[in-house]
Amino acid sequence: MHDLHYERPRTTAEACGLLAAAKGRAMILAGGTDLQIRLRDQPRAGLIVDIKKIPELCSIRPGAAGALEIGSAVTLRALIDDPTVGAAFPALALAALAVGSFQVRGRATLGGNLCNASPCMDTAPVLLLLGASLRLQSARGSRELPLTRFFTGVKRTLLEPDELCTTILIPAAARRLVTAFGKVKRVQGHDLALVNAAVSLDPEAETLGAAIGSAATTPVVCEPLTGVSSRSPDAALLGDALAGAALKVIQPIDDVRASAEYRRDMTAMLCRRLVREVVSGRRAS
Amino acid sequence: MNNIPIRLTINGEAYALEVPPHRTLLQLLKGGLHLDGVKEGCGIGECGACTVIVDDAPVNACLILAAECDGAVIRTPESETQDGVLSDLQQAFIDFGAIQCGFCTAGMLSSARALLDRNRNPSRVEIAEAIAGNYCRCTGYQPIIDAIAAVAAARDHGGYQASPVPPGPYVGGSTKRIDGPAKVTGSAQFVHDMVLPGMLYARIKTSPHPAARILKIDTAKARQMPGVRAVLVGADLPYKLGLYMVDKDILARGQVRHQGEAVAAVAALSIEEAEAAVDAIEVTYEETPAVLDVGTALKDGAPQVHPDLASYSFMKGVFFPAPGRNIAHHQKIRKGDVAKGFAQAARVFEHSFENPPVQHVPMETHAAIAQALPTGEVDIITSAQSPFTVRSLFCHTFKLPLQKVRVRVPYVGGGFGGKAGIHLEPLVYCLSKAAGGRPVKIIATREEEFNTLPSRQGLSSRIKTGVKSDGQITAMEIEYLWDAGAYADYGVNIGRAAAYSGAGPYVVPSCKLDSKVVYTNKIYGTAYRGFGHLEVLWGIERNLDIIARAMNIDPYVLRQRNLLRVGETTITGEEFTTGHGRPEECLRLVAKAIGWEPAARAPAPIKPGSGKVRGKGLAMLHKAPAMPTYTSCSVVIKLEPDASATLLVSGIDYGQGTYTTLAQIAADALTIPIDRVHVPWEADTQFTPYDWQTVASRFTVMGGNAVIEAARDCLAQIRKTAAAALGVDPEALVIERGRVFVPGKADAGLDFKQLAVGYTFPNGNSIGGPVIGHGRYIAHGLTNLDPETGQGRPALNWTYGAHGVEVEVDTDTGEVRLLRIASAFDPGKVLNEQQCRTQVIGGVVQGLGSAVAEKFVFANGRLLNNSFVDYKIPTAKDVPGEMQQFFVETPHPEGPHGARGIAEHPMISVPSAIGNAVANATGVEIMTLPLDPEAVYLALKRAAR
């Protein structure tokens, strides 16, 4: 009854070979927390390519020119517990911590969270502001794509059917940013974001940026504020200005989780709240 | 099949298996290996019931393919018990009352074990985080967190030691749950876990439309599919089902009345084959005008949800349907002279309130197995709240004599009213018949649990109140419009019960109340913990606070001034006596506990974005069992040859703990240790004695009385045989600690063991015989309510209570956090203190769900949130910071040891108290539940304009 196959390659090359041969009928299995639900609801046919046993996809390591490379199959739990990530990019760890339950974070992967491309994914806003890019590999070769260009719609990306996202790269320059993450949800326990947001202050370039999730078909980045002095910033003024910039780029809708109005107001609220955090260097409770 | 070879270790045993690619780890563990301690609660990784430990990490087994587990080391909860000795966690779960229905227990233990393995000394916050992915609908999480914390704390002090077993007398103590060991070890069998030889699996096809004519159902393709043994559509099943109002189809016949209604069903060799066949069934619909709210339904000329209502059978003299008007029942209460009452009032207020439909969310979805035997007999195993009511309704529908139908109920994973009455049993019986008599099983998916099985009804309330200047109520005119949904077989009684309770626990000299149960094309409603009372008291208790603020009277004082007191009468004319209990004391206790300040005044409306604000709130509650006047209960106690006692009951303990309480009562009455009392968990119409239904917080009261009578019967038989054996007058004997003797001559007495199955003289002559006692209870003196005035005595006993809360509102987001809650009840007598406390904690957290999160969201009659992704219930991280419980013990003259019911009550009025506290914190009155972040935020925003 099922025309479903399962393969567990040991190398990226092997995985890419399988994807190429499957001619668009392959499904990449990382943590499985999204794929498994799709398998439950859809006809079961095609090739499952389980990438968890490919060592290079499961490591966090220094890359070229001071970049940090995170393998796409690194679990959110591993990301949260990683001391380098915690020290250099605490907002990324917080965003990962905002995903699902303890059980889910132990399986779900950073690459999966991004490639599944749900508009409410929690890890994208921070990574967008950090200037992250993705390394996409196929039997045809390898390319790097800035995350800002990756998402094209609800559950749609520029990932080709024969491509595998192997690595999330965070550039060295991101280390100087002061970044905060926030999420509005319905209960204290695990829930999808009604709105999530990251705000980032670049003390060198004197810019302040925001990225918002769950308020458009993809996460969106607003036009950054410039000339933001980090010496005596007025958080209230900056918060209002950033909220204004964010409201220009979001296109929220009414759905089962929240109204567009609430999403708009929470976008502005998160911008203001997160600006206070990055300016003060303290997490708002 | 493209099977994949895997090697893995499960609970220390090595396995080499071949698995198909789509097989989940959960399916492997449960279906293949029968490690049935592991449960399935949702299938999408939201509820955590299937949590197991894979390579030291807790995972949802439903989200992992078995193929992924090659080389893995897996632990299921079955690994907790070593050499028959419970683990520290298992023992602590029992000791702390961290188990009720037991369905989440296994997954909870896995999450807890993995936490303790990685964190030697976790804080309570870390514990909550670790188990927040495991839903529990019964316990309110706090006892679970306590249990895990106790095990962690004992690590450096020699390890966790079991708490001492409380000695007798047992009534009033905290006897540990007698079902604890079965539930922590995973050996308790639920219908979900059961497989019979030759069993088929059923799946259903449901309607995508809220209202439509079924033009054609093409099953030809489905019938040809592999593994299919039976296909049924509504036209095959000319039956109607129902408890009070017989209005339900087994499968929709001709017309669908709500989205999610079953229109066809398949039985096949496997669930997958049944699903594939269901997908192949083609249904042609013609949509018809849908009635989606009560206002529309009541308009002249509205489409009729049940055009044939006039022809339906229903309980006459109790319910009053109005055919042609979409009204399934209209309950009237008329007391005093309302016009005169309003004329006497200094001020008259009118307010409207709304409650959305919500779901019970038992962790075990509905499940049933039925077999149509070739003899014409029927065997049913079901996850239900009453085997006898399933049997009687089943036999009524199929016109079968009762003795031909056997209904068994094993362990049940929570019900909360949703498993009362009759549900999937008739469908699987018909499928079994169509499949030549093989047993057929159905397990509702979580989506079907939301969309196809019943919910709590929505309610629109309009409350008009006349008040004197000192706050005394002179009159109330109330209209309750219940959104029954497509069927009202049970819902009619909610409209009735919530009417006779419908003015709250207050003196209302003149009252005109109309409670109408209205059909709409929505998911239908049924009993849900508190049976209409949470809903009506949302309005009644919010109404009082709004009046208090408007009149500048302390809400505490306003309540105390109007509470029912001895000599006054309820709105149905029942006199309030000392035996009713002390509502005023409950209110006093909670007000004191939360530091209620008379001067607490709501501020002017606070704008959104003003940070966090706090407020306190109070609310009263009351409820009596809502049931027919004649419901009864019986109990049999058999003494075994070793003088242990077997207690046979047919009420169901689906987590609330009644069997433990009954065992306590029995042990004390029989003067034997509680570990000598056995209560078999499977209720069986063939062997266990009659009980109407386990609903309405009636089982402890009625069952407890029956147990006392049955124990007395046993003792009378023992006494009689002992008297003959000892050659003394029966009246001369006393019974103590399982021994019968003449006072002062204990040595010359007899042990129960010598009498339990008959006494044998030294010469071999024997007398007596096996001791079997029976006891029964039927409510006395209840009356049907007068059709025109609603006057009468509807209630066996009333339990009163109150909540006091403090909340914090984040005005930036609208999020409401319950900082603390004090709850007080007058249960007459606390029979088991730990169970009363844990029942209150669990009920409060369930009430918190109704207060701040839970609601059905519809779009054009289609339910948008039919899964745990978008129907959120409280998790371990949502638990209030502090929960206190108080019990006032005013004996009820007819209760066992003076006890009243307390199972449903903790949930009632939790939303009301929180709503009042939010108003006190923000100055904004919110009339609609739930108080979810968006609703509160937008209310503040609108008020600030």
PDB file of N, CA, C and O in Angstrom, chain B residues 653-706:
ATOM      1  N   ASP B 653     -14.628   4.723  38.547  1.00  0.00           N
ATOM      2  CA  ASP B 653     -13.568   5.600  39.049  1.00  0.00           C
ATOM      3  C   ASP B 653     -12.652   5.885  37.866  1.00  0.00           C
ATOM      4  O   ASP B 653     -11.759   5.107  37.547  1.00  0.00           O
ATOM      5  N   TYR B 654     -12.923   7.004  37.181  1.00  0.00           N
ATOM      6  CA  TYR B 654     -12.102   7.351  36.013  1.00  0.00           C
ATOM      7  C   TYR B 654     -11.057   8.384  36.382  1.00  0.00           C
ATOM      8  O   TYR B 654     -10.670   9.218  35.566  1.00  0.00           O
ATOM      9  N   GLY B 655     -10.615   8.322  37.635  1.00  0.00           N
ATOM     10  CA  GLY B 655      -9.532   9.190  38.065  1.00  0.00           C
ATOM     11  C   GLY B 655      -9.859   9.970  39.316  1.00  0.00           C
ATOM     12  O   GLY B 655      -8.978  10.424  40.030  1.00  0.00           O
ATOM     13  N   GLN B 656     -11.165  10.115  39.601  1.00  0.00           N
ATOM     14  CA  GLN B 656     -11.548  10.980  40.726  1.00  0.00           C
ATOM     15  C   GLN B 656     -11.261  10.339  42.081  1.00  0.00           C
ATOM     16  O   GLN B 656     -11.260  11.032  43.088  1.00  0.00           O
ATOM     17  N   GLY B 657     -11.043   9.024  42.117  1.00  0.00           N
ATOM     18  CA  GLY B 657     -10.591   8.394  43.351  1.00  0.00           C
ATOM     19  C   GLY B 657     -11.670   7.775  44.214  1.00  0.00           C
ATOM     20  O   GLY B 657     -11.420   7.382  45.353  1.00  0.00           O
ATOM     21  N   THR B 658     -12.885   7.643  43.668  1.00  0.00           N
ATOM     22  CA  THR B 658     -13.992   7.172  44.500  1.00  0.00           C
ATOM     23  C   THR B 658     -13.789   5.750  45.023  1.00  0.00           C
ATOM     24  O   THR B 658     -14.189   5.439  46.138  1.00  0.00           O
ATOM     25  N   TYR B 659     -13.159   4.882  44.218  1.00  0.00           N
ATOM     26  CA  TYR B 659     -12.984   3.502  44.692  1.00  0.00           C
ATOM     27  C   TYR B 659     -12.144   3.471  45.971  1.00  0.00           C
ATOM     28  O   TYR B 659     -12.382   2.663  46.868  1.00  0.00           O
ATOM     29  N   THR B 660     -11.152   4.335  46.036  1.00  0.00           N
ATOM     30  CA  THR B 660     -10.336   4.392  47.253  1.00  0.00           C
ATOM     31  C   THR B 660     -11.189   4.838  48.428  1.00  0.00           C
ATOM     32  O   THR B 660     -11.125   4.257  49.519  1.00  0.00           O
ATOM     33  N   THR B 661     -12.009   5.858  48.207  1.00  0.00           N
ATOM     34  CA  THR B 661     -12.874   6.348  49.276  1.00  0.00           C
ATOM     35  C   THR B 661     -13.864   5.274  49.715  1.00  0.00           C
ATOM     36  O   THR B 661     -14.093   5.080  50.915  1.00  0.00           O
ATOM     37  N   LEU B 662     -14.437   4.562  48.750  1.00  0.00           N
ATOM     38  CA  LEU B 662     -15.388   3.503  49.107  1.00  0.00           C
ATOM     39  C   LEU B 662     -14.677   2.391  49.866  1.00  0.00           C
ATOM     40  O   LEU B 662     -15.237   1.805  50.796  1.00  0.00           O
ATOM     41  N   ALA B 663     -13.439   2.096  49.475  1.00  0.00           N
ATOM     42  CA  ALA B 663     -12.672   1.073  50.192  1.00  0.00           C
ATOM     43  C   ALA B 663     -12.422   1.512  51.639  1.00  0.00           C
ATOM     44  O   ALA B 663     -12.493   0.698  52.571  1.00  0.00           O
ATOM     45  N   GLN B 664     -12.158   2.811  51.818  1.00  0.00           N
ATOM     46  CA  GLN B 664     -11.968   3.331  53.183  1.00  0.00           C
ATOM     47  C   GLN B 664     -13.242   3.134  54.010  1.00  0.00           C
ATOM     48  O   GLN B 664     -13.189   2.691  55.157  1.00  0.00           O
ATOM     49  N   ILE B 665     -14.367   3.506  53.412  1.00  0.00           N
ATOM     50  CA  ILE B 665     -15.644   3.377  54.129  1.00  0.00           C
ATOM     51  C   ILE B 665     -15.900   1.903  54.464  1.00  0.00           C
ATOM     52  O   ILE B 665     -16.297   1.554  55.579  1.00  0.00           O
ATOM     53  N   ALA B 666     -15.637   1.031  53.482  1.00  0.00           N
ATOM     54  CA  ALA B 666     -15.886  -0.399  53.683  1.00  0.00           C
ATOM     55  C   ALA B 666     -14.981  -0.966  54.773  1.00  0.00           C
ATOM     56  O   ALA B 666     -15.427  -1.729  55.637  1.00  0.00           O
ATOM     57  N   ALA B 667     -13.702  -0.600  54.733  1.00  0.00           N
ATOM     58  CA  ALA B 667     -12.755  -1.137  55.713  1.00  0.00           C
ATOM     59  C   ALA B 667     -13.173  -0.736  57.129  1.00  0.00           C
ATOM     60  O   ALA B 667     -13.179  -1.570  58.048  1.00  0.00           O
ATOM     61  N   ASP B 668     -13.531   0.528  57.295  1.00  0.00           N
ATOM     62  CA  ASP B 668     -13.968   0.974  58.621  1.00  0.00           C
ATOM     63  C   ASP B 668     -15.248   0.249  59.046  1.00  0.00           C
ATOM     64  O   ASP B 668     -15.378  -0.197  60.185  1.00  0.00           O
ATOM     65  N   ALA B 669     -16.191   0.139  58.123  1.00  0.00           N
ATOM     66  CA  ALA B 669     -17.477  -0.469  58.475  1.00  0.00           C
ATOM     67  C   ALA B 669     -17.321  -1.948  58.795  1.00  0.00           C
ATOM     68  O   ALA B 669     -18.015  -2.480  59.662  1.00  0.00           O
ATOM     69  N   LEU B 670     -16.388  -2.610  58.102  1.00  0.00           N
ATOM     70  CA  LEU B 670     -16.188  -4.045  58.332  1.00  0.00           C
ATOM     71  C   LEU B 670     -15.164  -4.301  59.437  1.00  0.00           C
ATOM     72  O   LEU B 670     -14.918  -5.449  59.788  1.00  0.00           O
ATOM     73  N   THR B 671     -14.538  -3.257  59.910  1.00  0.00           N
ATOM     74  CA  THR B 671     -13.497  -3.321  60.956  1.00  0.00           C
ATOM     75  C   THR B 671     -12.271  -4.119  60.491  1.00  0.00           C
ATOM     76  O   THR B 671     -11.638  -4.824  61.276  1.00  0.00           O
ATOM     77  N   ILE B 672     -11.945  -4.018  59.203  1.00  0.00           N
ATOM     78  CA  ILE B 672     -10.768  -4.744  58.706  1.00  0.00           C
ATOM     79  C   ILE B 672      -9.768  -3.751  58.117  1.00  0.00           C
ATOM     80  O   ILE B 672     -10.133  -2.622  57.791  1.00  0.00           O
ATOM     81  N   PRO B 673      -8.496  -4.155  57.962  1.00  0.00           N
ATOM     82  CA  PRO B 673      -7.510  -3.243  57.354  1.00  0.00           C
ATOM     83  C   PRO B 673      -7.856  -2.970  55.894  1.00  0.00           C
ATOM     84  O   PRO B 673      -8.404  -3.834  55.210  1.00  0.00           O
ATOM     85  N   ILE B 674      -7.490  -1.770  55.418  1.00  0.00           N
ATOM     86  CA  ILE B 674      -7.884  -1.397  54.047  1.00  0.00           C
ATOM     87  C   ILE B 674      -7.189  -2.264  53.016  1.00  0.00           C
ATOM     88  O   ILE B 674      -7.726  -2.488  51.930  1.00  0.00           O
ATOM     89  N   ASP B 675      -6.009  -2.791  53.345  1.00  0.00           N
ATOM     90  CA  ASP B 675      -5.364  -3.640  52.337  1.00  0.00           C
ATOM     91  C   ASP B 675      -6.040  -5.007  52.226  1.00  0.00           C
ATOM     92  O   ASP B 675      -5.621  -5.852  51.446  1.00  0.00           O
ATOM     93  N   ARG B 676      -7.104  -5.197  53.025  1.00  0.00           N
ATOM     94  CA  ARG B 676      -7.901  -6.422  52.890  1.00  0.00           C
ATOM     95  C   ARG B 676      -9.160  -6.177  52.064  1.00  0.00           C
ATOM     96  O   ARG B 676     -10.006  -7.056  51.950  1.00  0.00           O
ATOM     97  N   VAL B 677      -9.285  -4.959  51.515  1.00  0.00           N
ATOM     98  CA  VAL B 677     -10.452  -4.645  50.679  1.00  0.00           C
ATOM     99  C   VAL B 677      -9.992  -4.528  49.236  1.00  0.00           C
ATOM    100  O   VAL B 677      -9.065  -3.781  48.927  1.00  0.00           O
ATOM    101  N   HIS B 678     -10.635  -5.261  48.362  1.00  0.00           N
ATOM    102  CA  HIS B 678     -10.272  -5.235  46.939  1.00  0.00           C
ATOM    103  C   HIS B 678     -11.448  -4.690  46.146  1.00  0.00           C
ATOM    104  O   HIS B 678     -12.580  -5.144  46.316  1.00  0.00           O
ATOM    105  N   VAL B 679     -11.158  -3.701  45.290  1.00  0.00           N
ATOM    106  CA  VAL B 679     -12.199  -3.190  44.398  1.00  0.00           C
ATOM    107  C   VAL B 679     -11.770  -3.495  42.961  1.00  0.00           C
ATOM    108  O   VAL B 679     -10.843  -2.881  42.455  1.00  0.00           O
ATOM    109  N   PRO B 680     -12.414  -4.462  42.312  1.00  0.00           N
ATOM    110  CA  PRO B 680     -12.030  -4.784  40.938  1.00  0.00           C
ATOM    111  C   PRO B 680     -12.287  -3.597  40.025  1.00  0.00           C
ATOM    112  O   PRO B 680     -13.315  -2.922  40.166  1.00  0.00           O
ATOM    113  N   TRP B 681     -11.360  -3.322  39.112  1.00  0.00           N
ATOM    114  CA  TRP B 681     -11.491  -2.091  38.329  1.00  0.00           C
ATOM    115  C   TRP B 681     -12.446  -2.212  37.165  1.00  0.00           C
ATOM    116  O   TRP B 681     -12.928  -1.236  36.635  1.00  0.00           O
ATOM    117  N   GLU B 682     -12.707  -3.427  36.694  1.00  0.00           N
ATOM    118  CA  GLU B 682     -13.594  -3.509  35.562  1.00  0.00           C
ATOM    119  C   GLU B 682     -15.035  -3.608  36.040  1.00  0.00           C
ATOM    120  O   GLU B 682     -15.432  -4.593  36.653  1.00  0.00           O
ATOM    121  N   ALA B 683     -15.826  -2.574  35.770  1.00  0.00           N
ATOM    122  CA  ALA B 683     -17.259  -2.674  36.031  1.00  0.00           C
ATOM    123  C   ALA B 683     -17.873  -3.425  34.863  1.00  0.00           C
ATOM    124  O   ALA B 683     -17.475  -3.235  33.715  1.00  0.00           O
ATOM    125  N   ASP B 684     -18.817  -4.289  35.158  1.00  0.00           N
ATOM    126  CA  ASP B 684     -19.315  -5.225  34.147  1.00  0.00           C
ATOM    127  C   ASP B 684     -20.797  -5.461  34.434  1.00  0.00           C
ATOM    128  O   ASP B 684     -21.157  -5.969  35.495  1.00  0.00           O
ATOM    129  N   THR B 685     -21.634  -5.095  33.479  1.00  0.00           N
ATOM    130  CA  THR B 685     -23.083  -5.252  33.725  1.00  0.00           C
ATOM    131  C   THR B 685     -23.438  -6.705  34.031  1.00  0.00           C
ATOM    132  O   THR B 685     -24.479  -6.981  34.600  1.00  0.00           O
ATOM    133  N   GLN B 686     -22.568  -7.634  33.642  1.00  0.00           N
ATOM    134  CA  GLN B 686     -22.861  -9.039  33.867  1.00  0.00           C
ATOM    135  C   GLN B 686     -22.562  -9.469  35.311  1.00  0.00           C
ATOM    136  O   GLN B 686     -23.108 -10.452  35.783  1.00  0.00           O
ATOM    137  N   PHE B 687     -21.690  -8.755  35.983  1.00  0.00           N
ATOM    138  CA  PHE B 687     -21.287  -9.214  37.314  1.00  0.00           C
ATOM    139  C   PHE B 687     -21.425  -8.167  38.416  1.00  0.00           C
ATOM    140  O   PHE B 687     -21.556  -8.518  39.584  1.00  0.00           O
ATOM    141  N   THR B 688     -21.263  -6.903  38.078  1.00  0.00           N
ATOM    142  CA  THR B 688     -21.294  -5.894  39.136  1.00  0.00           C
ATOM    143  C   THR B 688     -22.707  -5.302  39.221  1.00  0.00           C
ATOM    144  O   THR B 688     -23.416  -5.259  38.219  1.00  0.00           O
ATOM    145  N   PRO B 689     -23.114  -4.865  40.395  1.00  0.00           N
ATOM    146  CA  PRO B 689     -24.517  -4.487  40.604  1.00  0.00           C
ATOM    147  C   PRO B 689     -24.847  -3.116  40.021  1.00  0.00           C
ATOM    148  O   PRO B 689     -23.969  -2.300  39.780  1.00  0.00           O
ATOM    149  N   TYR B 690     -26.111  -2.875  39.861  1.00  0.00           N
ATOM    150  CA  TYR B 690     -26.612  -1.697  39.149  1.00  0.00           C
ATOM    151  C   TYR B 690     -26.163  -0.374  39.759  1.00  0.00           C
ATOM    152  O   TYR B 690     -26.168  -0.169  40.965  1.00  0.00           O
ATOM    153  N   ASP B 691     -25.781   0.530  38.876  1.00  0.00           N
ATOM    154  CA  ASP B 691     -25.585   1.938  39.239  1.00  0.00           C
ATOM    155  C   ASP B 691     -26.016   2.741  38.028  1.00  0.00           C
ATOM    156  O   ASP B 691     -25.711   2.377  36.896  1.00  0.00           O
ATOM    157  N   TRP B 692     -26.689   3.860  38.268  1.00  0.00           N
ATOM    158  CA  TRP B 692     -27.196   4.636  37.125  1.00  0.00           C
ATOM    159  C   TRP B 692     -26.036   5.186  36.293  1.00  0.00           C
ATOM    160  O   TRP B 692     -25.749   4.696  35.226  1.00  0.00           O
ATOM    161  N   GLN B 693     -25.341   6.208  36.787  1.00  0.00           N
ATOM    162  CA  GLN B 693     -24.213   6.780  36.037  1.00  0.00           C
ATOM    163  C   GLN B 693     -23.261   7.434  37.026  1.00  0.00           C
ATOM    164  O   GLN B 693     -23.695   7.943  38.048  1.00  0.00           O
ATOM    165  N   THR B 694     -21.983   7.476  36.651  1.00  0.00           N
ATOM    166  CA  THR B 694     -21.028   8.218  37.460  1.00  0.00           C
ATOM    167  C   THR B 694     -20.889   9.616  36.885  1.00  0.00           C
ATOM    168  O   THR B 694     -20.086   9.875  36.003  1.00  0.00           O
ATOM    169  N   VAL B 695     -21.727  10.479  37.394  1.00  0.00           N
ATOM    170  CA  VAL B 695     -21.776  11.870  36.955  1.00  0.00           C
ATOM    171  C   VAL B 695     -22.184  12.694  38.165  1.00  0.00           C
ATOM    172  O   VAL B 695     -22.549  12.150  39.208  1.00  0.00           O
ATOM    173  N   ALA B 696     -22.112  14.025  38.019  1.00  0.00           N
ATOM    174  CA  ALA B 696     -22.811  14.913  38.950  1.00  0.00           C
ATOM    175  C   ALA B 696     -22.273  14.872  40.380  1.00  0.00           C
ATOM    176  O   ALA B 696     -22.965  15.267  41.307  1.00  0.00           O
ATOM    177  N   SER B 697     -21.065  14.384  40.586  1.00  0.00           N
ATOM    178  CA  SER B 697     -20.504  14.293  41.942  1.00  0.00           C
ATOM    179  C   SER B 697     -21.434  13.528  42.870  1.00  0.00           C
ATOM    180  O   SER B 697     -21.594  13.860  44.035  1.00  0.00           O
ATOM    181  N   ARG B 698     -22.058  12.460  42.363  1.00  0.00           N
ATOM    182  CA  ARG B 698     -23.032  11.721  43.165  1.00  0.00           C
ATOM    183  C   ARG B 698     -22.515  10.380  43.668  1.00  0.00           C
ATOM    184  O   ARG B 698     -23.106   9.755  44.537  1.00  0.00           O
ATOM    185  N   PHE B 699     -21.370   9.906  43.109  1.00  0.00           N
ATOM    186  CA  PHE B 699     -20.970   8.521  43.344  1.00  0.00           C
ATOM    187  C   PHE B 699     -20.512   8.297  44.795  1.00  0.00           C
ATOM    188  O   PHE B 699     -20.876   7.296  45.423  1.00  0.00           O
ATOM    189  N   THR B 700     -19.735   9.220  45.341  1.00  0.00           N
ATOM    190  CA  THR B 700     -19.270   9.033  46.707  1.00  0.00           C
ATOM    191  C   THR B 700     -20.444   9.042  47.679  1.00  0.00           C
ATOM    192  O   THR B 700     -20.504   8.239  48.614  1.00  0.00           O
ATOM    193  N   VAL B 701     -21.403   9.938  47.426  1.00  0.00           N
ATOM    194  CA  VAL B 701     -22.555  10.029  48.326  1.00  0.00           C
ATOM    195  C   VAL B 701     -23.426   8.777  48.218  1.00  0.00           C
ATOM    196  O   VAL B 701     -23.710   8.104  49.208  1.00  0.00           O
ATOM    197  N   MET B 702     -23.831   8.448  46.992  1.00  0.00           N
ATOM    198  CA  MET B 702     -24.755   7.318  46.834  1.00  0.00           C
ATOM    199  C   MET B 702     -24.028   5.996  47.051  1.00  0.00           C
ATOM    200  O   MET B 702     -24.530   5.107  47.744  1.00  0.00           O
ATOM    201  N   GLY B 703     -22.833   5.873  46.468  1.00  0.00           N
ATOM    202  CA  GLY B 703     -22.063   4.648  46.633  1.00  0.00           C
ATOM    203  C   GLY B 703     -21.617   4.458  48.080  1.00  0.00           C
ATOM    204  O   GLY B 703     -21.616   3.341  48.607  1.00  0.00           O
ATOM    205  N   GLY B 704     -21.256   5.549  48.729  1.00  0.00           N
ATOM    206  CA  GLY B 704     -20.816   5.468  50.121  1.00  0.00           C
ATOM    207  C   GLY B 704     -21.941   4.963  51.015  1.00  0.00           C
ATOM    208  O   GLY B 704     -21.728   4.100  51.879  1.00  0.00           O
ATOM    209  N   ASN B 705     -23.143   5.474  50.809  1.00  0.00           N
ATOM    210  CA  ASN B 705     -24.281   4.990  51.581  1.00  0.00           C
ATOM    211  C   ASN B 705     -24.548   3.512  51.317  1.00  0.00           C
ATOM    212  O   ASN B 705     -24.846   2.747  52.239  1.00  0.00           O
ATOM    213  N   ALA B 706     -24.432   3.124  50.052  1.00  0.00           N
ATOM    214  CA  ALA B 706     -24.669   1.722  49.704  1.00  0.00           C
ATOM    215  C   ALA B 706     -23.604   0.822  50.328  1.00  0.00           C
ATOM    216  O   ALA B 706     -23.908  -0.288  50.786  1.00  0.00           O
TER     217      ALA B 706
END
